[in-house]
């Protein structure tokens, strides 16, 4: 039986630790509960927020609608020759899935170790880190269409994955709830250590032939050294995307700032390191009121305690303005703004 709670604090449901509340709140542990919930016209018509681990959102206001917290669990696998298909419930903790795969030596997700959040949210922004994106291991997902109450499978092509993008953030925004994700992994490890910091840390450890467990441990080590732990300091990871600009725009920036940190991007574009741009504007490690940027990674905005969502949002606008003034580049927020 579904339990709809009223006036629930969301403070422990968002990694920024912002103290807001939800008018209604329901936890979903089985997909049939979604059918039951949305068969009721009241909930079809109420504004909704689908919530996983709350690690990629900034709650600016109280949410005057229904928060649907995804808690569908379960991990299963099927092996066919060297291929492994792992399917996990949308409410599984992402890093539990990674640990499951690393422990079984199913290769593919080890570079994505220690990313917070849920399996169900992983396709939304095509999570990525240390040279791998979700799309590299994604097979398909199953999703519930709220308007029709039906389930549909999405293939990799259907999802239109891009850098921190998918169809679920674009034309199908807020229309589907992802109930499970299937991954295509391998029994044959193809180790990816191209991201500079991984090579460096493997060398420090004297490892020349890394296993997937080594890669997972090294990635976790690098992440802990750079990123604040949300259990002690509120944050949602990178607050902005790394901006991708055209080769012509890049030439203008580089002429003025020869050290600008950059990487080749799709379609001849150039990706700039937003953390570098923000640091150059003097924001790195700065505290402004209850908020600020992280001392080891300027791309991460933090809640030093007691920040409101509005305060963090206003601070992020200040950063956007100063990066634009200095570099002529517009940063876009990567974090979902809930207002
Ligand atoms: P939430 O924050 O709960 O939701 C995010 C969005 O997805 C919202 O729009 C929500 O409505 C929607 N959503 C959530 N679940 C579902 C569902 N089942 N169906 C449909 N919509 C849904 N991200 C990276 O890509 N790479 C990183 O390296 C990385 N590092 C991070 C480090 C830290 C310290 C933190 C705090 C965050 C980091 N992130 C990173 C961001 C975050 O971990 C990911 O975006 C993650 O996928 C969010 O999962 P979540 O369950 O917390 O999503
Ligand atoms: N840099 C600075 N100053 C800073 C931060 C970064 O100069 O304060 C420069 C450095 O030159 C550094 C480079 O930027 O070498 C890249 O920094 P880093 O390796 O930390 O990666 P990032 O581009 O800042 C991205 C993702 C992270 C992901 C890492 C590792 C985005 C928006 N962010 O950060 O994802 O973990 O790469 O792959 O693409 C997230 O999405 O929440 C997230 C943490």
CSV table of C-alpha atoms and ligand atoms in Angstrom, one decimal:
chain,number,residue,atom,x,y,z
A,1,UNK,CA,0.0,0.0,0.0
A,2,UNK,CA,1.4,3.4,-1.0
A,3,UNK,CA,2.2,5.7,1.8
A,4,UNK,CA,2.0,9.4,0.8
A,5,UNK,CA,3.5,11.6,3.5
A,6,UNK,CA,3.0,15.3,3.9
A,7,UNK,CA,5.4,18.1,4.6
A,8,UNK,CA,8.5,16.1,4.6
A,9,UNK,CA,11.9,17.7,5.1
A,10,UNK,CA,14.3,17.2,2.2
A,11,UNK,CA,17.4,18.1,4.1
A,12,UNK,CA,18.7,14.6,4.2
A,13,UNK,CA,17.6,13.8,0.6
A,14,UNK,CA,19.9,16.3,-1.2
A,15,UNK,CA,23.7,16.2,-0.9
A,16,UNK,CA,23.8,20.0,-0.8
A,17,UNK,CA,22.1,19.6,2.6
A,18,UNK,CA,19.7,22.4,1.8
A,19,UNK,CA,16.8,22.6,4.3
A,20,UNK,CA,13.6,22.6,2.2
A,21,UNK,CA,10.5,20.5,2.3
A,22,UNK,CA,8.1,18.6,0.0
A,23,UNK,CA,4.4,19.1,0.2
A,24,UNK,CA,3.9,15.4,-0.6
A,25,UNK,CA,6.5,12.6,-0.6
A,26,UNK,CA,6.2,9.0,-1.7
A,27,UNK,CA,8.8,6.2,-1.8
A,28,UNK,CA,8.6,3.7,-4.7
A,29,UNK,CA,10.0,0.2,-4.1
A,30,UNK,CA,8.3,-1.6,-7.0
A,31,UNK,CA,7.4,-0.6,-10.5
A,32,UNK,CA,3.7,-1.6,-10.0
A,33,UNK,CA,3.5,1.2,-7.4
A,34,UNK,CA,4.1,3.7,-10.1
A,35,UNK,CA,1.2,2.3,-12.1
A,36,UNK,CA,-0.9,2.5,-8.9
A,37,UNK,CA,0.2,6.0,-8.0
A,38,UNK,CA,-0.4,7.6,-11.4
A,39,UNK,CA,-3.7,5.8,-12.0
A,40,UNK,CA,-5.0,8.4,-9.5
A,41,UNK,CA,-5.9,11.6,-11.4
A,42,UNK,CA,-4.8,13.7,-8.3
A,43,UNK,CA,-1.2,12.6,-8.8
A,44,UNK,CA,-1.3,12.9,-12.6
A,45,UNK,CA,-2.1,16.5,-12.2
A,46,UNK,CA,0.2,17.4,-9.3
A,47,UNK,CA,3.7,18.8,-10.0
A,48,UNK,CA,6.3,16.1,-9.5
A,49,UNK,CA,10.0,15.7,-8.7
A,50,UNK,CA,11.6,12.4,-9.3
A,51,UNK,CA,14.3,11.9,-6.7
A,52,UNK,CA,17.2,9.5,-6.6
A,53,UNK,CA,20.1,10.3,-4.3
A,54,UNK,CA,19.6,14.1,-4.6
A,55,UNK,CA,23.3,14.5,-5.6
A,56,UNK,CA,22.8,16.5,-8.7
A,57,UNK,CA,20.2,19.1,-7.6
A,58,UNK,CA,19.9,22.4,-5.9
A,59,UNK,CA,16.7,22.9,-4.1
A,60,UNK,CA,16.0,26.6,-4.2
A,61,UNK,CA,12.5,26.6,-2.7
A,62,UNK,CA,10.2,24.3,-0.8
A,63,UNK,CA,8.6,21.9,-3.4
A,64,UNK,CA,4.9,22.4,-3.5
A,65,UNK,CA,4.2,19.1,-5.3
A,66,UNK,CA,4.9,15.4,-5.0
A,67,UNK,CA,8.4,14.1,-4.6
A,68,UNK,CA,8.7,10.5,-5.9
A,69,UNK,CA,11.7,8.9,-4.3
A,70,UNK,CA,13.0,5.9,-6.3
A,71,UNK,CA,13.9,2.9,-4.2
A,72,UNK,CA,13.5,0.0,-6.7
A,73,UNK,CA,16.4,-2.4,-5.8
A,74,UNK,CA,18.0,-5.5,-7.3
A,75,UNK,CA,21.0,-6.4,-9.4
A,76,UNK,CA,21.0,-9.4,-11.8
A,77,UNK,CA,23.4,-10.5,-14.4
A,78,UNK,CA,23.6,-12.8,-17.4
A,79,UNK,CA,26.8,-14.0,-19.1
A,80,UNK,CA,27.1,-14.9,-22.8
A,81,UNK,CA,30.6,-15.8,-23.9
A,82,UNK,CA,32.7,-12.8,-22.9
A,83,UNK,CA,29.8,-10.4,-22.6
A,84,UNK,CA,28.1,-9.7,-19.3
A,85,UNK,CA,24.7,-8.0,-19.1
A,86,UNK,CA,24.0,-6.5,-15.7
A,87,UNK,CA,20.6,-5.1,-14.9
A,88,UNK,CA,19.9,-3.0,-11.8
A,89,UNK,CA,16.9,-1.4,-10.3
A,90,UNK,CA,16.7,2.4,-10.6
A,91,UNK,CA,16.9,2.8,-6.9
A,92,UNK,CA,20.2,0.9,-6.5
A,93,UNK,CA,23.1,3.1,-5.3
A,94,UNK,CA,25.3,3.6,-8.2
A,95,UNK,CA,28.5,2.8,-6.4
A,96,UNK,CA,27.1,-0.4,-5.0
A,97,UNK,CA,26.6,-1.5,-8.6
A,98,UNK,CA,30.2,-0.5,-9.4
A,99,UNK,CA,31.4,-2.5,-6.4
A,100,UNK,CA,29.3,-5.5,-7.5
A,101,UNK,CA,30.9,-5.4,-11.0
A,102,UNK,CA,34.4,-4.9,-9.8
A,103,UNK,CA,34.1,-7.7,-7.2
A,104,UNK,CA,32.8,-10.1,-10.0
A,105,UNK,CA,35.5,-8.8,-12.4
A,106,UNK,CA,32.9,-7.5,-14.9
A,107,UNK,CA,34.8,-4.8,-16.7
A,108,UNK,CA,33.5,-1.4,-17.9
A,109,UNK,CA,32.3,0.7,-14.9
A,110,UNK,CA,35.5,0.8,-12.8
A,111,UNK,CA,36.4,4.3,-14.0
A,112,UNK,CA,33.0,5.5,-12.7
A,113,UNK,CA,33.7,4.4,-9.2
A,114,UNK,CA,32.5,6.5,-6.3
A,115,UNK,CA,30.1,8.7,-8.2
A,116,UNK,CA,27.2,9.5,-5.8
A,117,UNK,CA,23.6,8.9,-6.7
A,118,UNK,CA,21.3,6.2,-8.1
A,119,UNK,CA,21.4,3.8,-11.0
A,120,UNK,CA,18.1,5.3,-12.3
A,121,UNK,CA,19.6,8.8,-12.6
A,122,UNK,CA,22.8,7.7,-14.4
A,123,UNK,CA,21.3,8.0,-17.9
A,124,UNK,CA,19.7,11.4,-17.2
A,125,UNK,CA,23.0,13.3,-17.6
A,126,UNK,CA,25.0,10.4,-19.0
A,127,UNK,CA,27.3,10.4,-16.0
A,128,UNK,CA,31.0,10.5,-16.8
A,129,UNK,CA,34.4,10.5,-15.1
A,130,UNK,CA,38.0,9.6,-15.8
A,131,UNK,CA,37.7,8.9,-19.5
A,132,UNK,CA,34.5,6.9,-19.4
A,133,UNK,CA,30.8,7.9,-19.9
A,134,UNK,CA,27.7,5.9,-19.1
A,135,UNK,CA,27.0,5.6,-22.8
A,136,UNK,CA,30.1,3.4,-23.1
A,137,UNK,CA,28.6,0.7,-21.0
A,138,UNK,CA,24.9,1.4,-21.4
A,139,UNK,CA,22.7,-1.3,-23.1
A,140,UNK,CA,19.2,-0.1,-22.5
A,141,UNK,CA,16.8,1.1,-19.8
A,142,UNK,CA,13.2,0.5,-18.8
A,143,UNK,CA,11.1,3.6,-18.1
A,144,UNK,CA,7.5,4.4,-17.0
A,145,UNK,CA,5.7,7.1,-19.0
A,146,UNK,CA,3.8,9.2,-16.5
A,147,UNK,CA,1.2,10.5,-18.9
A,148,UNK,CA,0.1,7.0,-20.3
A,149,UNK,CA,1.0,4.8,-17.4
A,150,UNK,CA,2.9,2.4,-19.7
A,151,UNK,CA,6.5,1.1,-19.7
A,152,UNK,CA,8.9,1.5,-22.6
A,153,UNK,CA,12.5,0.3,-23.3
A,154,UNK,CA,15.0,2.8,-24.5
A,155,UNK,CA,18.1,1.6,-26.5
A,156,UNK,CA,21.3,3.5,-26.4
A,157,UNK,CA,20.5,5.3,-29.7
A,158,UNK,CA,17.0,6.3,-28.3
A,159,UNK,CA,18.7,8.0,-25.4
A,160,UNK,CA,20.7,10.5,-27.6
A,161,UNK,CA,23.5,10.7,-25.1
A,162,UNK,CA,26.0,13.6,-25.3
A,163,UNK,CA,28.3,15.2,-22.8
A,164,UNK,CA,26.2,15.5,-19.7
A,165,UNK,CA,23.1,15.2,-21.9
A,166,UNK,CA,20.4,12.8,-22.9
A,167,UNK,CA,16.9,12.7,-24.3
A,168,UNK,CA,15.6,12.7,-20.6
A,169,UNK,CA,17.0,16.2,-20.1
A,170,UNK,CA,15.8,17.5,-23.4
A,171,UNK,CA,12.7,16.6,-25.4
A,172,UNK,CA,11.4,14.0,-22.9
A,173,UNK,CA,12.3,16.0,-19.8
A,174,UNK,CA,10.2,14.9,-16.8
A,175,UNK,CA,8.0,12.6,-18.9
A,176,UNK,CA,9.6,9.2,-17.9
A,177,UNK,CA,10.7,7.6,-14.7
A,178,UNK,CA,13.6,5.2,-15.2
A,179,UNK,CA,12.9,1.9,-13.3
A,180,UNK,CA,15.9,-0.1,-14.3
A,181,UNK,CA,19.1,0.1,-16.4
A,182,UNK,CA,20.9,-2.7,-18.3
A,183,UNK,CA,24.6,-2.5,-18.8
A,184,UNK,CA,26.8,-4.3,-21.3
A,185,UNK,CA,30.1,-5.2,-19.6
A,186,UNK,CA,32.8,-7.7,-20.4
A,187,UNK,CA,34.7,-10.5,-18.8
A,188,UNK,CA,37.8,-9.3,-20.8
A,189,UNK,CA,39.1,-6.2,-19.1
A,190,UNK,CA,40.1,-3.4,-21.5
A,191,UNK,CA,41.8,-1.1,-19.0
A,192,UNK,CA,41.3,2.6,-19.7
A,193,UNK,CA,44.0,4.7,-17.9
A,194,UNK,CA,44.2,7.5,-20.4
A,195,UNK,CA,43.1,10.2,-17.9
A,196,UNK,CA,46.4,11.6,-16.8
A,197,UNK,CA,45.8,11.4,-13.1
A,198,UNK,CA,45.2,7.7,-13.2
A,199,UNK,CA,48.5,6.9,-14.9
A,200,UNK,CA,50.3,9.1,-12.4
A,201,UNK,CA,48.7,7.4,-9.4
A,202,UNK,CA,49.3,3.9,-10.8
A,203,UNK,CA,53.0,4.9,-11.2
A,204,UNK,CA,53.1,6.2,-7.6
A,205,UNK,CA,51.8,2.8,-6.5
A,206,UNK,CA,54.3,0.9,-8.7
A,207,UNK,CA,51.5,-0.8,-10.7
A,208,UNK,CA,52.3,-1.4,-14.3
A,209,UNK,CA,49.7,-4.0,-15.2
A,210,UNK,CA,46.5,-2.7,-13.5
A,211,UNK,CA,43.5,-4.9,-12.8
A,212,UNK,CA,40.0,-3.4,-12.8
A,213,UNK,CA,40.1,-3.4,-9.0
A,214,UNK,CA,43.3,-1.3,-9.2
A,215,UNK,CA,41.7,1.2,-11.5
A,216,UNK,CA,38.6,1.4,-9.3
A,217,UNK,CA,40.8,2.0,-6.2
A,218,UNK,CA,42.9,4.6,-7.9
A,219,UNK,CA,39.9,6.5,-9.2
A,220,UNK,CA,38.4,6.5,-5.8
A,221,UNK,CA,41.6,7.8,-4.3
A,222,UNK,CA,41.8,10.7,-6.8
A,223,UNK,CA,38.2,11.6,-6.3
A,224,UNK,CA,38.6,11.7,-2.5
A,225,UNK,CA,41.6,14.0,-2.8
A,226,UNK,CA,39.8,16.5,-5.0
A,227,UNK,CA,36.2,16.4,-4.2
A,228,UNK,CA,34.4,17.3,-0.9
A,229,UNK,CA,32.6,14.5,0.8
A,230,UNK,CA,28.9,15.4,0.9
A,231,UNK,CA,28.4,13.7,4.3
A,232,UNK,CA,30.6,16.4,5.8
A,233,UNK,CA,30.3,19.4,3.4
A,234,UNK,CA,27.2,19.9,1.2
A,235,UNK,CA,27.8,19.9,-2.5
A,236,UNK,CA,26.5,18.4,-5.8
A,237,UNK,CA,29.8,17.8,-7.6
A,238,UNK,CA,30.6,20.0,-10.6
A,239,UNK,CA,28.1,22.8,-10.5
A,240,UNK,CA,28.7,23.8,-14.1
A,241,UNK,CA,29.4,21.9,-17.3
A,242,UNK,CA,32.8,22.3,-19.0
A,243,UNK,CA,31.8,24.7,-21.8
A,244,UNK,CA,32.3,23.5,-25.4
A,245,UNK,CA,33.0,26.3,-27.8
A,246,UNK,CA,33.8,26.5,-31.5
A,247,UNK,CA,37.4,26.4,-32.9
A,248,UNK,CA,37.0,30.1,-33.9
A,249,UNK,CA,35.8,31.1,-30.4
A,250,UNK,CA,38.6,29.1,-28.9
A,251,UNK,CA,41.3,30.9,-31.0
A,252,UNK,CA,40.0,34.2,-29.5
A,253,UNK,CA,40.2,33.0,-25.9
A,254,UNK,CA,43.6,31.3,-26.4
A,255,UNK,CA,45.2,34.4,-28.0
A,256,UNK,CA,44.5,36.3,-24.8
A,257,UNK,CA,44.9,33.4,-22.4
A,258,UNK,CA,47.6,31.0,-23.8
A,259,UNK,CA,47.4,28.7,-20.7
A,260,UNK,CA,43.7,28.0,-21.0
A,261,UNK,CA,43.1,24.4,-20.1
A,262,UNK,CA,41.3,22.7,-23.1
A,263,UNK,CA,40.5,19.4,-24.7
A,264,UNK,CA,39.2,18.4,-28.2
A,265,UNK,CA,35.4,18.0,-28.2
A,266,UNK,CA,32.9,16.5,-30.7
A,267,UNK,CA,32.4,18.1,-34.1
A,268,UNK,CA,35.7,20.1,-34.0
A,269,UNK,CA,34.7,22.0,-30.9
A,270,UNK,CA,36.9,22.7,-27.9
A,271,UNK,CA,36.0,21.9,-24.3
A,272,UNK,CA,37.4,24.3,-21.7
A,273,UNK,CA,38.1,23.4,-18.1
A,274,UNK,CA,35.5,25.4,-16.2
A,275,UNK,CA,37.4,24.9,-13.0
A,276,UNK,CA,40.4,26.7,-14.5
A,277,UNK,CA,38.2,29.6,-15.8
A,278,UNK,CA,36.6,30.0,-12.3
A,279,UNK,CA,40.0,29.8,-10.6
A,280,UNK,CA,41.4,32.5,-12.9
A,281,UNK,CA,38.6,34.8,-11.8
A,282,UNK,CA,39.8,34.4,-8.2
A,283,UNK,CA,37.0,32.3,-6.9
A,284,UNK,CA,38.9,29.1,-5.9
A,285,UNK,CA,38.4,28.3,-2.2
A,286,UNK,CA,36.5,31.6,-1.6
A,287,UNK,CA,33.8,31.6,1.0
A,288,UNK,CA,30.9,34.0,0.4
A,289,UNK,CA,28.3,34.0,3.2
A,290,UNK,CA,27.4,30.3,3.8
A,291,UNK,CA,28.5,29.2,0.4
A,292,UNK,CA,31.7,29.2,-1.7
A,293,UNK,CA,33.8,27.1,-4.0
A,294,UNK,CA,35.8,24.1,-2.9
A,295,UNK,CA,39.5,24.7,-2.1
A,296,UNK,CA,40.7,21.8,-4.3
A,297,UNK,CA,38.3,22.1,-7.1
A,298,UNK,CA,36.7,25.5,-8.1
A,299,UNK,CA,34.0,23.9,-10.2
A,300,UNK,CA,32.4,22.5,-7.0
A,301,UNK,CA,30.1,24.9,-5.1
A,302,UNK,CA,29.7,24.0,-1.4
A,303,UNK,CA,27.3,24.7,1.5
A,304,UNK,CA,29.5,25.6,4.5
A,305,UNK,CA,26.5,25.1,6.7
A,306,UNK,CA,23.1,26.9,6.7
A,307,UNK,CA,23.2,28.1,3.1
A,308,UNK,CA,19.8,28.5,1.4
A,309,UNK,CA,19.3,27.3,-2.1
A,310,UNK,CA,18.8,30.9,-3.2
A,311,UNK,CA,22.1,31.9,-1.8
A,312,UNK,CA,24.0,29.2,-3.6
A,313,UNK,CA,22.0,30.0,-6.8
A,314,UNK,CA,22.9,33.7,-6.5
A,315,UNK,CA,26.5,32.9,-6.0
A,316,UNK,CA,26.5,30.7,-9.1
A,317,UNK,CA,25.1,33.7,-11.0
A,318,UNK,CA,28.0,35.8,-9.8
A,319,UNK,CA,30.5,33.2,-11.1
A,320,UNK,CA,28.7,33.0,-14.5
A,321,UNK,CA,29.0,36.8,-14.7
A,322,UNK,CA,32.6,37.1,-13.8
A,323,UNK,CA,33.7,34.2,-16.2
A,324,UNK,CA,31.7,35.9,-19.0
A,325,UNK,CA,33.3,39.3,-18.3
A,326,UNK,CA,36.9,37.9,-18.3
A,327,UNK,CA,36.7,35.2,-21.0
A,328,UNK,CA,33.5,35.9,-23.0
A,329,UNK,CA,32.4,32.3,-22.3
A,330,UNK,CA,29.0,31.5,-20.7
A,331,UNK,CA,29.0,28.7,-18.1
A,332,UNK,CA,25.9,26.5,-17.9
A,333,UNK,CA,24.7,24.9,-14.7
A,334,UNK,CA,25.1,21.2,-14.7
A,335,UNK,CA,23.2,20.8,-11.5
A,336,UNK,CA,19.4,20.6,-11.8
A,337,UNK,CA,17.7,23.7,-10.2
A,338,UNK,CA,14.5,22.8,-8.3
A,339,UNK,CA,12.4,25.9,-7.7
B,1,LIG,P1,19.2,13.2,-8.3
B,1,LIG,O1,20.0,14.3,-7.9
B,1,LIG,O2,18.2,12.6,-7.4
B,1,LIG,O3,18.4,13.6,-9.7
B,1,LIG,C1,19.1,14.2,-10.7
B,1,LIG,C2,18.1,14.4,-11.9
B,1,LIG,O4,17.7,13.1,-12.4
B,1,LIG,C3,16.8,15.1,-11.5
B,1,LIG,O5,16.4,15.9,-12.6
B,1,LIG,C4,15.9,14.0,-11.2
B,1,LIG,O6,14.5,14.4,-11.3
B,1,LIG,C5,16.2,13.0,-12.2
B,1,LIG,N1,16.0,11.6,-11.8
B,1,LIG,C6,16.6,11.0,-10.7
B,1,LIG,N2,16.3,9.7,-10.7
B,1,LIG,C7,15.5,9.5,-11.8
B,1,LIG,C8,14.8,8.3,-12.3
B,1,LIG,N3,14.9,7.1,-11.8
B,1,LIG,N4,14.0,8.5,-13.5
B,1,LIG,C9,13.9,9.7,-14.1
B,1,LIG,N5,14.5,10.8,-13.6
B,1,LIG,C10,15.3,10.7,-12.5
B,1,LIG,N6,28.3,13.3,-12.0
B,1,LIG,C11,29.1,12.8,-13.0
B,1,LIG,O7,28.6,12.6,-14.1
B,1,LIG,N7,30.4,12.6,-12.8
B,1,LIG,C12,31.0,12.7,-11.7
B,1,LIG,O8,32.2,12.5,-11.6
B,1,LIG,C13,30.3,13.2,-10.6
B,1,LIG,N8,30.9,13.4,-9.4
B,1,LIG,C14,30.1,13.9,-8.3
B,1,LIG,C15,30.8,14.1,-7.1
B,1,LIG,C16,30.1,14.5,-6.0
B,1,LIG,C17,30.8,14.7,-4.7
B,1,LIG,C18,28.7,14.8,-6.1
B,1,LIG,C19,27.9,15.2,-4.9
B,1,LIG,C20,28.0,14.6,-7.3
B,1,LIG,C21,28.8,14.1,-8.5
B,1,LIG,N9,28.2,13.9,-9.7
B,1,LIG,C22,28.9,13.5,-10.8
B,1,LIG,C23,26.7,14.3,-9.9
B,1,LIG,C24,25.8,13.1,-9.5
B,1,LIG,O9,26.4,12.2,-8.7
B,1,LIG,C25,25.2,12.4,-10.7
B,1,LIG,O10,24.5,13.3,-11.6
B,1,LIG,C26,24.2,11.3,-10.4
B,1,LIG,O11,23.8,10.6,-11.5
B,1,LIG,C27,22.9,11.9,-9.7
B,1,LIG,O12,22.2,10.8,-9.2
B,1,LIG,P2,21.1,11.0,-8.1
B,1,LIG,O13,20.4,9.7,-8.0
B,1,LIG,O14,21.6,11.6,-6.9
B,1,LIG,O15,20.1,12.0,-8.9
B,2,LIG,N1,41.3,23.0,-12.9
B,2,LIG,C1,41.9,24.1,-12.4
B,2,LIG,N2,41.4,24.6,-11.2
B,2,LIG,C2,40.4,24.0,-10.5
B,2,LIG,C3,39.9,22.8,-11.1
B,2,LIG,C4,40.3,22.3,-12.3
B,2,LIG,O1,42.7,24.8,-13.0
B,2,LIG,O2,40.0,24.4,-9.5
B,2,LIG,C5,41.9,22.5,-14.2
B,2,LIG,C6,43.2,21.7,-14.1
B,2,LIG,O3,44.0,22.0,-15.1
B,2,LIG,C7,42.6,20.2,-14.2
B,2,LIG,C8,41.5,20.4,-15.2
B,2,LIG,O4,40.9,21.6,-14.9
B,2,LIG,O5,43.6,19.4,-14.7
B,2,LIG,C9,40.5,19.3,-15.1
B,2,LIG,O6,40.0,19.1,-13.7
B,2,LIG,P1,39.5,17.7,-13.2
B,2,LIG,O7,40.3,16.6,-13.7
B,2,LIG,O8,39.2,17.8,-11.8
B,2,LIG,O9,38.1,17.6,-14.0
B,2,LIG,P2,36.9,18.6,-14.4
B,2,LIG,O10,36.9,18.8,-15.8
B,2,LIG,O11,37.0,19.8,-13.5
B,2,LIG,C10,35.2,16.7,-14.9
B,2,LIG,C11,33.8,16.4,-14.5
B,2,LIG,C12,33.8,15.7,-13.2
B,2,LIG,C13,34.6,14.4,-13.3
B,2,LIG,C14,36.0,14.8,-13.6
B,2,LIG,C15,36.9,13.6,-13.9
B,2,LIG,C16,32.4,18.0,-15.6
B,2,LIG,C17,31.5,19.2,-15.5
B,2,LIG,N3,33.0,17.6,-14.5
B,2,LIG,O12,35.7,17.7,-14.0
B,2,LIG,O13,32.4,15.3,-12.9
B,2,LIG,O14,34.6,13.7,-12.0
B,2,LIG,O15,36.0,15.6,-14.9
B,2,LIG,O16,36.6,13.0,-15.1
B,2,LIG,O17,32.5,17.5,-16.7
B,2,LIG,C18,30.4,16.1,-11.8
B,2,LIG,O18,29.9,16.0,-12.9
B,2,LIG,O19,29.8,16.4,-10.8
B,2,LIG,C19,31.9,15.8,-11.7
B,2,LIG,C20,32.5,15.8,-10.5
